[in-house]
Coordinates of C-alpha atoms and ligand atoms in Angstrom, one line a residue:
M7 CA 75.3 185.2 128.6
D8 CA 73.3 186.4 131.7
Y9 CA 74.2 184.1 134.5
T10 CA 72.1 185.8 137.1
R11 CA 69.1 183.7 136.1
L12 CA 71.0 180.6 137.1
L13 CA 71.8 181.9 140.6
K14 CA 70.1 180.9 143.8
K15 CA 68.7 183.6 145.9
R16 CA 70.5 183.8 149.2
L17 CA 69.1 185.7 152.1
L18 CA 71.7 187.0 154.6
T19 CA 69.6 189.7 156.2
P20 CA 69.1 189.8 160.0
G21 CA 65.4 189.0 159.5
P22 CA 63.8 187.5 157.7
T23 CA 66.2 184.5 157.7
P24 CA 66.2 181.3 155.6
I25 CA 63.7 178.6 156.2
P26 CA 64.7 174.9 156.1
K27 CA 62.9 172.7 153.6
E28 CA 61.1 170.7 156.3
S29 CA 59.6 173.8 157.8
E30 CA 58.8 175.2 154.4
L31 CA 56.9 172.0 153.6
A32 CA 55.1 172.3 157.0
V33 CA 53.8 175.7 156.0
M34 CA 52.2 174.1 152.9
M35 CA 50.4 171.3 154.8
D36 CA 46.6 171.0 154.9
L37 CA 45.4 173.5 157.5
P38 CA 44.2 171.9 160.8
Y39 CA 41.4 173.4 162.7
H40 CA 42.9 175.5 165.4
R41 CA 40.5 174.2 168.0
S42 CA 41.3 170.6 167.2
E43 CA 43.2 168.3 169.6
S44 CA 46.0 167.6 167.1
F45 CA 46.7 171.3 166.6
N46 CA 46.5 172.0 170.4
S47 CA 49.3 169.5 170.8
V48 CA 51.4 171.4 168.2
M49 CA 50.9 174.6 170.3
M50 CA 51.9 172.8 173.5
N51 CA 54.8 171.0 171.9
C52 CA 56.1 174.3 170.5
A53 CA 56.0 175.9 173.9
E54 CA 57.8 173.0 175.4
L55 CA 60.5 173.0 172.8
L56 CA 60.9 176.8 172.9
K57 CA 61.2 177.0 176.8
V58 CA 64.8 176.0 176.8
F59 CA 65.7 178.8 174.4
F60 CA 64.4 181.3 177.0
G61 CA 65.7 179.3 179.9
T62 CA 62.4 179.3 181.7
K63 CA 60.1 176.7 183.2
S64 CA 56.8 178.4 182.3
A65 CA 55.5 178.2 178.8
P66 CA 56.3 181.1 176.5
L67 CA 53.1 182.6 174.9
F68 CA 52.5 182.9 171.2
L69 CA 51.1 186.1 169.5
S70 CA 50.1 186.7 165.9
S71 CA 52.4 189.6 165.1
S72 CA 55.9 190.5 164.2
G73 CA 58.4 191.1 167.0
T74 CA 57.2 194.7 167.6
G75 CA 53.8 193.3 168.5
A76 CA 55.4 191.3 171.4
M77 CA 57.3 194.4 172.5
E78 CA 54.1 196.4 172.5
A79 CA 52.3 193.6 174.4
A80 CA 55.1 193.8 177.1
V81 CA 54.6 197.5 177.5
L82 CA 50.8 197.4 177.4
N83 CA 50.5 194.5 179.9
L84 CA 53.3 195.3 182.3
T85 CA 53.3 199.1 182.8
N86 CA 50.7 201.7 183.8
P87 CA 50.4 205.3 182.6
E88 CA 52.8 207.6 184.4
D89 CA 55.1 204.7 185.5
K90 CA 58.6 205.8 185.6
V91 CA 60.6 203.4 183.4
L92 CA 64.2 203.2 182.2
V93 CA 65.2 202.3 178.6
I94 CA 68.8 201.3 177.9
S95 CA 69.3 202.3 174.3
G96 CA 72.2 201.8 171.9
G97 CA 70.5 201.8 168.5
K98 CA 67.3 201.6 166.5
F99 CA 65.6 198.9 168.7
G100 CA 66.5 200.6 171.9
E101 CA 64.8 203.7 170.4
R102 CA 61.8 201.5 169.8
W103 CA 61.4 200.6 173.5
A104 CA 61.6 204.4 174.2
E105 CA 58.9 205.2 171.6
L106 CA 56.6 202.4 172.8
T107 CA 56.8 203.3 176.5
N108 CA 56.3 207.0 175.6
C109 CA 53.4 206.1 173.4
Y110 CA 51.7 204.3 176.4
G111 CA 52.2 207.3 178.6
C112 CA 55.1 206.1 180.8
Q113 CA 57.6 208.6 182.1
V114 CA 60.6 207.4 180.1
Q115 CA 64.2 207.9 181.1
T116 CA 66.8 206.8 178.6
L117 CA 70.3 205.6 179.3
Q118 CA 72.0 205.9 176.0
C119 CA 75.3 204.8 174.6
P120 CA 76.8 205.5 171.2
W121 CA 75.7 203.2 168.4
G122 CA 78.1 200.2 168.1
T123 CA 78.9 200.2 171.8
I124 CA 77.1 198.9 175.0
V125 CA 76.1 200.8 178.1
Q126 CA 78.7 199.8 180.7
P127 CA 77.4 198.0 183.8
E128 CA 78.8 200.7 186.1
Q129 CA 76.7 203.4 184.2
L130 CA 73.6 201.3 184.8
K131 CA 74.5 200.9 188.5
T132 CA 74.8 204.6 188.9
V133 CA 71.5 205.3 187.3
M134 CA 69.8 202.7 189.3
E135 CA 71.2 204.0 192.5
E136 CA 70.7 207.7 191.9
Q137 CA 67.6 208.0 189.7
G138 CA 65.3 205.2 190.6
P139 CA 63.0 203.7 191.5
F140 CA 61.8 202.5 188.2
K141 CA 58.7 200.3 187.5
A142 CA 60.6 198.5 184.7
V143 CA 63.8 198.5 182.8
F144 CA 63.8 197.7 179.1
F145 CA 66.7 196.7 176.9
Q146 CA 67.9 194.6 174.0
A147 CA 70.0 191.4 174.3
V148 CA 71.3 191.9 170.8
E149 CA 70.9 195.4 169.3
T150 CA 70.3 194.3 165.7
S151 CA 70.9 197.8 164.2
T152 CA 74.5 197.7 165.3
G153 CA 75.5 194.1 166.1
V154 CA 76.4 194.3 169.8
Y155 CA 75.4 192.0 172.6
F156 CA 74.4 193.6 175.9
P157 CA 75.5 191.7 179.1
V158 CA 72.0 190.6 179.9
K159 CA 72.9 188.6 183.0
E160 CA 75.0 191.3 184.5
F161 CA 72.4 194.0 183.8
A162 CA 69.7 191.9 185.4
E163 CA 71.8 191.4 188.5
I164 CA 72.4 195.1 188.9
I165 CA 68.7 196.0 188.3
R166 CA 67.5 193.3 190.7
K167 CA 70.0 194.3 193.4
H168 CA 69.0 197.9 193.4
S169 CA 65.2 197.8 192.8
E170 CA 62.0 196.0 192.4
A171 CA 61.9 197.0 188.7
L172 CA 60.7 194.4 186.2
V173 CA 63.5 193.4 183.8
I174 CA 62.2 193.3 180.2
V175 CA 64.4 192.1 177.4
D176 CA 64.1 192.1 173.6
A177 CA 65.9 189.0 172.6
L178 CA 64.8 189.0 168.9
T179 CA 68.2 188.2 167.5
S180 CA 69.9 186.6 170.4
L181 CA 67.8 183.6 171.4
Q182 CA 69.3 181.2 168.8
A183 CA 72.9 182.5 169.1
H184 CA 73.5 183.4 172.8
E185 CA 72.6 181.5 175.9
M186 CA 69.6 182.8 177.8
Q187 CA 68.7 181.8 181.3
M188 CA 65.6 183.8 182.0
D189 CA 64.7 182.2 185.4
E190 CA 68.2 181.9 186.8
W191 CA 69.1 185.5 185.7
G192 CA 65.9 187.0 187.2
L193 CA 64.4 188.3 183.9
D194 CA 60.7 189.1 184.0
C195 CA 59.8 189.3 180.4
V196 CA 61.6 188.2 177.2
V197 CA 60.3 188.6 173.7
S198 CA 61.4 187.2 170.3
A199 CA 59.9 186.3 166.9
S200 CA 59.7 183.6 164.3
Q201 CA 61.6 185.3 161.4
K202 CA 64.8 186.0 163.4
G203 CA 66.7 182.8 163.0
F204 CA 64.0 180.3 163.9
G205 CA 63.5 179.2 160.3
V206 CA 59.9 180.4 160.1
P207 CA 58.4 183.2 158.1
P208 CA 57.5 186.5 159.8
G209 CA 54.2 186.8 161.7
L210 CA 54.6 184.9 164.9
S211 CA 56.1 186.3 168.1
F212 CA 57.0 184.9 171.5
I213 CA 56.7 186.4 174.9
A214 CA 57.8 184.7 178.1
L215 CA 56.8 186.0 181.6
S216 CA 58.2 185.4 185.1
D217 CA 55.9 184.8 188.1
R218 CA 56.6 188.3 189.2
A219 CA 55.5 189.7 185.9
K220 CA 52.3 187.6 186.0
E221 CA 51.6 189.2 189.4
S222 CA 52.0 192.8 188.2
F223 CA 49.7 193.1 185.2
S224 CA 48.6 196.5 184.1
Q225 CA 45.4 198.3 185.1
R226 CA 45.0 199.4 181.4
P227 CA 42.2 198.1 179.3
R228 CA 43.5 195.5 176.9
Y229 CA 41.8 193.4 174.3
Y230 CA 43.7 191.6 171.5
F231 CA 47.1 191.6 173.3
N232 CA 45.7 190.6 176.7
L233 CA 48.3 188.3 178.1
E234 CA 46.2 187.3 181.1
T235 CA 43.7 185.7 178.7
E236 CA 46.5 184.1 176.7
I237 CA 48.0 182.5 179.7
Q238 CA 44.7 180.8 180.4
T239 CA 43.9 179.7 176.9
Q240 CA 47.4 178.7 175.8
A241 CA 47.8 176.4 178.9
E242 CA 45.4 174.1 177.0
G243 CA 47.1 174.5 173.6
Q244 CA 44.4 177.0 172.6
S245 CA 44.7 180.7 171.9
A246 CA 42.2 183.5 172.5
W247 CA 42.1 184.3 168.7
T248 CA 43.0 182.3 165.6
P249 CA 46.7 181.6 165.8
P250 CA 48.9 181.6 162.7
V251 CA 48.4 177.9 162.3
S252 CA 50.9 177.3 159.4
L253 CA 53.6 179.2 161.2
M254 CA 53.1 177.2 164.4
I255 CA 53.5 174.0 162.4
A256 CA 56.7 175.3 160.8
L257 CA 58.0 176.4 164.2
E258 CA 57.5 172.9 165.6
S259 CA 59.5 171.5 162.7
S260 CA 62.4 174.1 163.1
L261 CA 62.6 173.6 166.8
K262 CA 62.9 169.9 166.4
I263 CA 65.9 170.4 164.1
F264 CA 67.5 172.7 166.6
H265 CA 66.9 170.2 169.4
G266 CA 68.5 167.6 167.3
I267 CA 71.6 169.7 167.0
G268 CA 71.6 170.7 170.7
L269 CA 71.6 174.2 172.1
S270 CA 75.2 174.3 173.3
Q271 CA 76.3 173.2 169.8
L272 CA 74.1 175.8 168.3
Y273 CA 75.6 178.6 170.4
K274 CA 79.1 177.4 169.6
A275 CA 78.4 177.3 165.9
H276 CA 77.1 180.9 166.0
A277 CA 80.1 182.1 168.0
D278 CA 82.6 180.3 165.7
L279 CA 80.9 181.5 162.5
S280 CA 80.8 185.1 163.7
H281 CA 84.5 185.0 164.6
A282 CA 85.4 183.7 161.1
V283 CA 83.2 186.4 159.5
R284 CA 84.9 189.2 161.4
L285 CA 88.4 188.1 160.5
S286 CA 87.5 187.6 156.9
L287 CA 85.8 191.0 156.5
Q288 CA 88.8 192.7 158.1
A289 CA 91.1 190.9 155.7
M290 CA 89.1 192.2 152.8
G291 CA 89.6 195.8 153.9
F292 CA 86.2 196.3 155.6
H293 CA 86.0 198.1 158.9
L294 CA 84.1 196.4 161.7
F295 CA 81.5 198.7 163.2
V296 CA 81.8 197.1 166.6
S297 CA 85.1 196.5 168.3
Q298 CA 83.9 194.4 171.3
D299 CA 80.8 192.9 172.8
F300 CA 80.0 191.3 169.4
A301 CA 76.6 189.8 168.7
Y302 CA 77.0 186.2 167.4
S303 CA 73.9 186.5 165.2
L304 CA 75.1 189.2 162.8
T305 CA 78.1 191.4 161.9
S306 CA 78.0 195.0 161.0
F307 CA 80.7 196.6 158.9
Q308 CA 81.7 199.6 156.8
A309 CA 83.1 199.7 153.3
P310 CA 86.7 200.7 152.7
E311 CA 87.4 204.3 151.9
G312 CA 86.2 205.1 148.4
V313 CA 83.6 202.3 148.2
D314 CA 80.0 203.2 148.4
S315 CA 78.1 200.9 150.8
K316 CA 74.8 201.4 149.1
E317 CA 76.2 200.6 145.7
L318 CA 77.9 197.5 147.1
K319 CA 74.7 196.2 148.6
T320 CA 72.7 196.9 145.4
R321 CA 75.3 195.1 143.2
L322 CA 75.4 192.1 145.6
S323 CA 71.7 191.8 145.2
K324 CA 71.3 192.6 141.5
N325 CA 74.3 190.8 140.1
Y326 CA 74.7 187.9 142.6
Q327 CA 71.2 187.4 144.1
M328 CA 72.6 187.8 147.5
D329 CA 70.8 190.1 150.0
I330 CA 72.5 191.6 153.0
S331 CA 71.2 194.7 155.0
G332 CA 72.2 198.3 155.2
G333 CA 72.2 200.6 158.2
Q334 CA 69.0 201.8 160.0
G335 CA 68.1 205.1 161.5
V336 CA 71.1 207.4 161.8
M337 CA 73.3 204.8 160.2
K338 CA 71.2 204.6 157.0
G339 CA 73.5 204.4 154.0
K340 CA 76.6 204.1 156.2
L341 CA 76.6 200.6 157.4
L342 CA 76.3 197.0 156.1
R343 CA 75.0 194.1 158.1
I344 CA 75.3 190.5 157.3
S345 CA 73.4 187.9 159.2
H346 CA 74.7 184.5 160.2
M347 CA 71.9 183.3 162.4
G348 CA 69.7 180.3 162.5
F349 CA 69.8 178.3 159.3
I350 CA 72.5 180.3 157.5
D351 CA 75.4 177.9 157.3
P352 CA 79.2 178.4 156.8
F353 CA 78.8 177.7 153.1
D354 CA 76.2 180.5 152.7
V355 CA 78.7 182.8 154.3
F356 CA 81.5 181.5 152.2
S357 CA 79.4 182.4 149.1
A358 CA 78.7 185.8 150.5
L359 CA 82.3 186.6 151.1
G360 CA 83.1 185.4 147.5
A361 CA 80.4 187.6 146.1
L362 CA 81.6 190.6 148.1
D363 CA 85.0 190.0 146.6
L364 CA 83.5 190.0 143.1
V365 CA 81.7 193.3 143.8
L366 CA 84.8 194.9 145.2
K367 CA 86.6 193.9 142.0
D368 CA 83.7 195.2 139.9
L369 CA 84.1 198.5 141.7
G370 CA 87.8 198.7 141.0
Y371 CA 88.9 198.0 144.6
E372 CA 91.2 195.1 143.8
S373 CA 94.0 195.1 146.4
H374 CA 92.3 192.8 148.9
V375 CA 90.5 190.4 146.5
G376 CA 90.6 186.8 147.7
K377 CA 91.9 187.7 151.2
G378 CA 88.6 187.3 152.9
V379 CA 87.9 183.9 151.5
E380 CA 91.5 182.9 152.4
E381 CA 91.0 184.0 156.0
F382 CA 87.6 182.2 156.2
I383 CA 89.2 178.9 155.1
K384 CA 91.8 179.3 157.8
N385 CA 89.1 179.8 160.4
F386 CA 86.4 177.6 158.8
P387 CA 84.0 176.8 161.6
L388 CA 83.4 173.1 160.8
Ligands
PLP411 C1 63.6 192.6 164.2 C2 63.7 193.1 165.6 C3 62.6 193.6 166.2 C4 61.2 193.5 165.7 O1 61.0 193.8 164.5 P1 59.7 193.3 163.7 O2 59.9 193.9 162.3 O3 58.5 193.9 164.3 O4 59.7 191.8 163.8 C5 62.7 194.0 167.5 N1 63.9 194.1 168.1 C6 65.0 193.6 167.5 C7 66.3 193.6 168.3 C8 65.0 193.1 166.2 O5 66.1 192.6 165.6

């Protein structure tokens, strides 16, 4: 008998991530007119509920795009051609900042670290002292292609101490899992998006700006992604263009759930779950790709000697309806990434570890079967 038809689909990729029932239903509601008062209050409420995730007093802006759109809006609105900028890069998304700033004609300098590690604060300090001044410094909070967390607060401190450079942070997969205090830490621009743990489908991105950022808008011509226009219109719960109405309603629903849990509880849950996942994967014979500075939103790991990562991922999906991600860029085919952010709960992860066990057994790698689940129970984050 073919049991696969009876299985639930489980999504453990670092974007898109699962959507809670309440928010799924919200997507299906009758569409309000986006210039109506009732919808304007949804927009404003979303901004209010989202502020605390950024740790900022001013309302984050909403854009109709995936996360890269918000990254592009940051570069387009906050730099000028020929500006000298610094990109801190430790993976695929760091490379994206470098590509974007290059594309818009900035003079890009890259401070690079090997994939799976972070740039050390002292390295950043040296570059800031010896090679500045920079108009802006770009980096990730969590580098999703490798699963590390960069010390955002410490980086910002160093950058602000040594220069007037704008501090621009991609927090796509960190906002739900790691504390962010944009105002207090002196960040100027932070971007994120709906499908990374916010329990909303892809297509809606967020961008928050400091007062300093708002005073240094670009001289470039801008049209769709003109943040100056958005600041004015969104202050009234409007948006310059038609917003993704259904996604906004879903976001309001998801944010209410998060607020019900409380942010400190949410961060703790992510930290605990990621801790249990790391111990379990190691007990199963997997190698963790990262040895410190772990992201709490996802874990990247490598298959034991003799096990093909791609085959493992394919079997997990085909035989057990469970999707995790592989490597990106230079790590394509060599890495596995499991997400535990947003609405993924310990029982989803428990199932994933069980399924990984079954696949290892299918592949004839039996010596560690059951060890991961055993370890997870010992460290069960509930
Ligand atoms: C997902 C992600 C992005 C944006 O990707 P989109 O596919 O455009 O949403 C950017 N940075 C990081 C760190 C991400 O994880």
